[in-house]
Amino acid sequence: MSVQHDPVQRADFDQFMVPNYAPAAFVPVRGQGSRVWDQTGRELIDFAGGIAVNVLGHCHPALVGALTEQANTLWHISNVFTNEPALRLAHKLVDATFADRVFFCNSGAEANEAAFKLARRVAHDKFGPQKCEIIAATNSFHGRTLFTVSVGGQPKYSDGFGPKIEGITHVPYNDLDALKAAISDKTCAVVLEPIQGEGGVLPAEQAYLEGARKLCDEHNALLVFDEVQTGMGRSGELFAYMHYGVTPDILSSAKSLGGGFPIGAMLTTNELAKHLAVGTHGTTYGGNPLACAVGEAVIDVVNTKAVLDGVKAKHRQFTSRLQAIGEQYGIFSEVRGLGLLLGCVLSEVWKGKAKAVLDAAAAEGVLVLQASPDVVRFAPSLVVEDADITEGLDRFERAVAKLVQG
Ligand SMILES: Cc1ncc(COP(=O)(O)O)c(C=O)c1O
């Protein structure tokens, strides 16, 4: 039974919504696989994936099935009780990773908030209140709550909201000497994205993550990996830490974890988890049965050899074509990233113009993202069809050609 809605248009955004976003001029209304359609019926190929979220594209049958079944069973029960989907998903995450324990929440920022609070709590309990300093990377992004913007290394997101959370130091990413100089026995955690996502799709160097692990161990500090953007298969491994072979103490996940349904998770060890005893932290919706049922379907599909090998193969398809486009039109100086998180670094003359590339791409019928004004980002579905890759990149090339021709 379809419900009749009042007609709405893009202009309603400007009238009724807080102006903290600047959405595109068109309104998507429907998605299937890697294609979406707007209000006028125009079809677009989606390489943006809802900002690295729609890990299995739009309306994947396994996810629709899990959500529909759960919607007819139990929506919400709160953490006064536990529920079967949450327990099943937690068990699967534990089986698939370094972690022994899972805390569920609703977003990446909340997963990081829990991670940072846990790191401080552990240090407080074991070493005392002076061990509360967090080291994070310049240009990093960890979410928009006050704690997460304070840890994030982009002052444009944290300035202007009054006093920030104290005790946070930022060091240049991929600079082990800077981390070495900053870390001390007052450090409770080093927080890193294995690939800086919003900061420009910049992968960590192998020696950097290995060195960070060693420095943390030497200073009794915890290594926190923010895998909100890199996790759940995006790198070609279930989590990017597996690609590097460097294991964190705490890991945050969100975005792809729910494939489009809001969910976040913080993963950690038994030893650390015990510091979040009853009453120390919580959330009403975290571990919601609907979200966890979808998350379970996501991990069942994504954590398979077929999908993860597919990501690596599709990575090669994307990068070789994007490199060719970059060279032919002189628009990219580098194509970087792992798996299906790719960043095309704009060449000197195109620096700062990522938004113009996005707009030109959308006009040709393909959705891409930016990651800073200097990088065009691709975060498609991990199961994007080969035909969609070819057609989408043809459209993208036409957009670049038009842009370059002025
Ligand atoms: C690495 C990273 N951490 C945290 C977040 C915040 O996630 P959310 O927007 O779900 O709060 C993001 C979102 O872009 C992210 O890329």
XYZ file of C-alpha atoms and ligand atoms in Angstrom:
422
model
C 0.000 0.000 0.000
C 1.628 3.290 -1.008
C 0.899 6.421 0.991
C 0.026 9.687 -0.795
C 2.418 12.479 0.269
C 2.149 16.232 -0.214
C 4.468 17.373 -3.023
C 7.850 18.735 -1.906
C 10.650 20.452 -3.743
C 14.304 21.334 -3.187
C 13.329 24.927 -2.261
C 11.603 23.534 0.855
C 15.057 22.763 2.222
C 15.904 26.460 2.243
C 12.626 27.292 3.909
C 12.290 24.622 6.584
C 15.663 23.131 7.397
C 18.609 24.370 9.424
C 21.032 25.657 6.782
C 24.031 23.558 7.865
C 24.078 21.637 4.550
C 24.114 22.748 0.927
C 22.379 19.846 -0.847
C 22.367 19.433 -4.630
C 19.686 21.112 -6.708
C 17.971 17.785 -7.452
C 16.250 15.435 -4.986
C 16.946 11.696 -5.299
C 13.805 9.662 -4.669
C 14.691 6.044 -5.448
C 17.730 3.788 -5.652
C 18.455 0.318 -6.960
C 21.917 -1.237 -6.983
C 24.328 1.492 -8.075
C 21.711 3.685 -9.735
C 19.461 6.399 -8.286
C 16.626 8.419 -9.794
C 15.629 11.975 -8.976
C 12.178 13.590 -8.789
C 12.147 14.201 -12.539
C 12.969 10.569 -13.293
C 16.577 11.331 -14.264
C 18.837 8.339 -13.597
C 22.317 8.719 -12.064
C 25.108 6.224 -11.379
C 26.133 6.341 -7.739
C 29.865 6.282 -6.991
C 29.315 8.315 -3.814
C 27.495 5.587 -1.895
C 25.827 7.985 0.534
C 29.352 9.067 1.649
C 30.897 5.594 1.875
C 27.804 4.096 3.498
C 25.799 2.115 0.917
C 28.304 -0.713 0.942
C 25.995 -3.016 -1.016
C 24.341 -0.330 -3.115
C 20.697 0.651 -2.832
C 17.967 -1.760 -1.730
C 20.171 -4.873 -1.710
C 17.764 -7.812 -1.388
C 19.568 -9.341 1.618
C 19.340 -6.033 3.500
C 15.752 -5.317 2.480
C 14.862 -8.866 3.555
C 16.552 -8.527 6.959
C 15.007 -5.104 7.600
C 11.521 -6.158 6.538
C 11.630 -9.312 8.602
C 12.821 -7.398 11.658
C 10.272 -4.624 11.041
C 7.565 -7.234 11.390
C 9.122 -8.679 14.537
C 10.562 -6.131 17.026
C 11.634 -2.514 16.433
C 12.966 -1.273 19.707
C 13.295 -2.576 23.224
C 16.084 -0.400 24.783
C 19.161 -1.529 26.673
C 17.078 -2.351 29.715
C 16.864 -5.614 27.766
C 19.147 -7.181 25.244
C 17.935 -8.434 21.876
C 18.722 -11.228 19.461
C 19.938 -9.219 16.420
C 22.396 -7.247 18.601
C 23.789 -10.415 20.151
C 24.128 -12.109 16.777
C 25.868 -9.115 15.197
C 28.200 -8.677 18.184
C 29.149 -12.360 17.995
C 29.929 -12.062 14.270
C 32.040 -8.910 14.748
C 33.987 -10.606 17.542
C 34.542 -13.743 15.457
C 35.770 -11.671 12.501
C 38.152 -9.286 14.307
C 40.712 -8.825 17.100
C 37.920 -7.732 19.429
C 36.256 -9.625 22.284
C 33.573 -7.040 23.024
C 31.271 -4.665 21.160
C 29.409 -1.503 22.156
C 26.680 -0.462 19.726
C 25.625 3.115 19.006
C 24.116 5.028 16.113
C 26.839 6.858 14.213
C 30.547 7.202 13.648
C 30.816 10.162 15.993
C 29.178 8.154 18.757
C 31.465 5.182 18.147
C 34.458 7.511 18.491
C 32.969 9.264 21.508
C 32.762 5.842 23.178
C 36.290 4.974 22.057
C 37.777 8.203 23.447
C 35.843 7.935 26.698
C 36.961 4.326 27.116
C 40.606 5.258 26.479
C 40.442 7.992 29.109
C 38.601 5.770 31.541
C 41.137 2.965 31.265
C 44.029 5.381 31.855
C 42.196 7.028 34.735
C 41.492 3.700 36.422
C 44.952 2.232 35.891
C 47.307 5.211 36.090
C 45.408 8.211 37.494
C 43.829 11.428 36.183
C 47.056 12.910 34.776
C 47.136 10.299 31.991
C 44.404 11.831 29.863
C 46.141 13.229 26.795
C 45.067 12.160 23.341
C 47.247 12.486 20.259
C 45.500 12.731 16.914
C 46.502 13.706 13.393
C 46.301 17.025 11.616
C 43.546 16.944 8.986
C 41.852 13.947 10.596
C 38.076 13.677 10.900
C 36.311 11.811 13.682
C 32.766 13.240 13.784
C 30.886 16.341 14.883
C 30.252 16.027 18.612
C 32.335 18.378 20.737
C 34.764 15.614 21.790
C 35.123 14.287 18.239
C 35.639 17.710 16.617
C 38.187 18.459 19.327
C 40.092 15.254 18.512
C 39.614 15.813 14.770
C 42.455 17.768 13.248
C 40.448 20.359 11.301
C 39.892 23.580 13.272
C 37.182 24.695 10.826
C 34.936 22.089 12.456
C 35.902 22.772 16.076
C 36.343 26.562 16.224
C 33.530 28.814 17.346
C 31.757 26.491 19.759
C 33.343 27.673 22.992
C 36.010 25.787 24.929
C 37.115 22.563 23.291
C 37.843 19.345 25.102
C 41.273 19.784 26.655
C 44.327 17.544 26.507
C 44.407 16.909 22.765
C 47.522 17.327 20.627
C 47.641 17.171 16.823
C 50.650 15.932 14.887
C 51.191 15.663 11.117
C 49.906 12.373 9.671
C 52.456 9.812 8.468
C 55.201 11.597 10.445
C 56.522 9.095 12.957
C 59.132 11.482 14.357
C 56.403 14.007 15.192
C 54.404 11.311 16.973
C 57.513 10.188 18.846
C 58.183 13.757 19.965
C 54.592 14.268 21.143
C 53.925 11.008 22.983
C 54.623 10.802 26.706
C 53.541 8.897 29.775
C 50.604 11.319 30.010
C 49.271 10.034 26.675
C 46.263 7.774 27.098
C 45.568 7.212 23.396
C 46.812 7.757 19.874
C 43.879 8.060 17.471
C 44.378 7.427 13.757
C 42.385 6.719 10.617
C 44.261 3.979 8.695
C 43.312 5.987 5.613
C 42.426 9.630 6.220
C 39.049 9.823 4.512
C 37.594 13.315 4.739
C 41.147 14.682 4.891
C 41.817 13.608 1.284
C 41.848 9.777 1.037
C 45.400 9.564 2.308
C 46.540 6.049 3.268
C 48.851 5.555 6.239
C 52.334 4.334 5.481
C 53.030 0.825 6.762
C 55.960 1.967 8.937
C 53.822 4.744 10.423
C 51.148 2.431 11.804
C 53.753 -0.097 12.960
C 55.698 2.695 14.658
C 52.537 4.094 16.276
C 51.746 0.644 17.685
C 55.253 0.369 19.161
C 55.193 3.875 20.657
C 51.795 3.217 22.253
C 53.088 0.007 23.821
C 56.167 1.789 25.163
C 54.022 4.495 26.813
C 51.064 2.423 28.035
C 48.861 4.305 25.599
C 46.023 2.751 23.622
C 45.999 2.704 19.848
C 42.571 3.679 18.529
C 41.779 3.138 14.867
C 38.863 5.093 13.482
C 37.577 2.726 10.798
C 34.245 4.486 10.350
C 35.083 5.132 6.698
C 37.653 2.399 6.007
C 35.864 -0.517 7.636
C 33.439 -3.231 6.535
C 35.223 -4.268 3.373
C 35.929 -0.872 1.875
C 39.708 -1.426 1.829
C 39.432 -4.910 0.339
C 39.820 -6.455 3.800
C 37.024 -6.503 6.358
C 38.877 -3.759 8.261
C 41.851 -1.780 7.025
C 43.944 -2.762 10.076
C 43.972 -6.272 8.582
C 45.523 -4.895 5.407
C 48.352 -3.381 7.478
C 48.654 -6.219 9.983
C 48.677 -3.670 12.823
C 46.090 -4.377 15.510
C 44.529 -1.544 17.500
C 43.239 -1.722 21.071
C 39.987 0.004 20.175
C 38.298 0.305 16.784
C 35.315 2.374 15.740
C 32.992 1.389 12.920
C 29.840 2.918 11.401
C 28.902 4.000 7.848
C 29.133 0.706 5.866
C 28.325 -1.316 8.973
C 24.629 -0.598 8.413
C 24.785 -0.303 4.621
C 22.495 2.746 4.886
C 20.742 2.019 8.159
C 22.195 4.102 11.020
C 24.453 2.092 13.322
C 27.872 2.490 14.896
C 30.042 0.177 16.943
C 33.079 0.345 19.158
C 35.141 -2.827 19.293
C 37.687 -3.636 21.973
C 39.271 -6.335 24.107
C 37.985 -7.999 27.282
C 40.735 -6.345 29.284
C 39.685 -2.819 28.249
C 35.938 -3.364 28.020
C 35.695 -4.105 31.734
C 36.419 -0.429 32.456
C 33.011 0.514 31.046
C 31.109 -1.062 33.909
C 27.328 -0.840 34.320
C 26.169 2.777 34.160
C 29.417 4.328 32.889
C 28.221 4.874 29.312
C 25.123 4.260 27.222
C 22.614 5.259 24.561
C 18.893 4.686 24.098
C 19.019 3.494 20.507
C 22.429 1.757 20.439
C 21.973 -1.912 19.552
C 18.509 -1.262 18.146
C 17.112 -4.523 16.670
C 16.341 -3.005 13.253
C 19.868 -1.596 12.883
C 21.539 -4.776 14.116
C 19.440 -7.018 11.883
C 20.590 -5.000 8.878
C 24.193 -4.955 10.176
C 24.130 -8.738 10.442
C 22.979 -9.041 6.843
C 25.752 -6.637 5.787
C 28.536 -8.604 7.479
C 27.157 -11.902 6.137
C 27.428 -10.621 2.566
C 30.543 -8.453 2.842
C 32.779 -10.765 4.854
C 33.115 -13.304 2.071
C 36.034 -14.022 -0.223
C 33.905 -13.296 -3.276
C 33.012 -9.755 -2.177
C 36.437 -8.853 -0.759
C 38.290 -10.206 -3.813
C 35.766 -8.323 -5.937
C 36.710 -5.082 -4.176
C 40.366 -5.602 -5.089
C 39.478 -6.331 -8.730
C 37.163 -3.305 -8.951
C 39.915 -1.180 -7.385
C 42.108 -2.006 -10.388
C 39.295 -1.194 -12.834
C 38.668 2.202 -11.222
C 42.270 3.223 -10.730
C 43.518 2.340 -14.214
C 40.691 4.281 -15.865
C 40.940 7.236 -13.464
C 44.693 7.422 -13.980
C 44.123 7.466 -17.742
C 41.509 10.247 -17.405
C 43.852 12.170 -15.108
C 46.689 11.975 -17.617
C 44.621 12.709 -20.717
C 43.016 15.849 -19.296
C 45.831 16.880 -16.962
C 43.360 17.055 -14.084
C 44.809 14.610 -11.527
C 48.336 14.431 -10.152
C 47.699 11.133 -8.350
C 45.034 8.460 -7.816
C 45.371 6.954 -4.335
C 43.499 4.880 -1.778
C 42.763 1.254 -1.023
C 39.975 -0.979 -2.281
C 36.953 1.123 -3.147
C 37.937 4.221 -1.234
C 39.728 6.212 -3.898
C 40.977 9.767 -4.048
C 41.928 11.607 -7.230
C 44.253 14.417 -6.218
C 43.632 17.471 -8.379
C 46.635 18.776 -10.280
C 48.050 22.231 -9.535
C 45.778 24.130 -11.947
C 42.639 22.358 -10.675
C 43.482 22.631 -6.952
C 40.523 23.747 -4.832
C 38.015 22.847 -7.552
C 36.744 19.438 -6.382
C 33.217 20.834 -6.014
C 33.224 21.931 -9.653
C 34.183 18.376 -10.677
C 31.342 16.958 -8.531
C 28.818 19.301 -10.082
C 30.023 18.550 -13.610
C 29.830 14.806 -12.882
C 26.285 15.077 -11.500
C 25.268 17.039 -14.605
C 26.516 14.077 -16.707
C 24.630 11.592 -14.492
C 27.264 10.254 -12.086
C 27.574 10.953 -8.370
C 31.050 11.333 -6.860
C 32.327 12.967 -3.664
C 34.993 15.362 -2.606
C 37.463 14.803 0.234
C 38.788 18.302 0.896
C 38.617 20.881 -1.928
C 41.627 19.240 -3.601
C 40.534 15.612 -3.908
C 37.696 13.941 -5.826
C 36.604 10.855 -3.914
C 34.995 7.636 -5.105
C 33.259 5.351 -2.572
C 30.961 3.136 -4.638
C 29.104 0.021 -3.592
C 31.469 -2.919 -3.051
C 29.328 -4.951 -5.432
C 28.972 -2.300 -8.133
C 28.424 -4.096 -11.445
C 31.173 -3.957 -14.080
C 28.722 -2.408 -16.555
C 27.943 0.372 -14.064
C 31.663 1.005 -13.528
C 32.229 1.356 -17.268
C 29.153 3.496 -17.889
C 29.763 5.624 -14.775
C 33.388 6.288 -15.699
C 32.355 7.104 -19.308
C 30.004 9.724 -17.863
C 32.726 10.947 -15.515
C 35.162 11.292 -18.412
C 32.596 13.311 -20.395
C 32.168 15.584 -17.362
C 35.927 16.096 -17.056
C 36.254 16.736 -20.807
C 33.524 19.407 -20.682
C 35.023 21.005 -17.598
C 38.484 21.148 -19.131
C 37.096 22.616 -22.360
C 35.485 25.335 -20.229
C 36.762 8.559 9.728
C 35.430 9.074 10.192
N 35.143 9.082 11.495
C 33.968 9.523 11.954
C 33.007 10.002 11.101
C 31.707 10.503 11.649
O 30.687 9.597 11.376
P 29.164 10.070 11.525
O 28.956 11.141 10.514
O 28.373 8.818 11.287
O 29.006 10.586 12.909
C 33.258 10.027 9.733
C 32.264 10.567 8.789
O 32.580 10.993 7.701
C 34.499 9.555 9.257
O 34.810 9.555 7.955
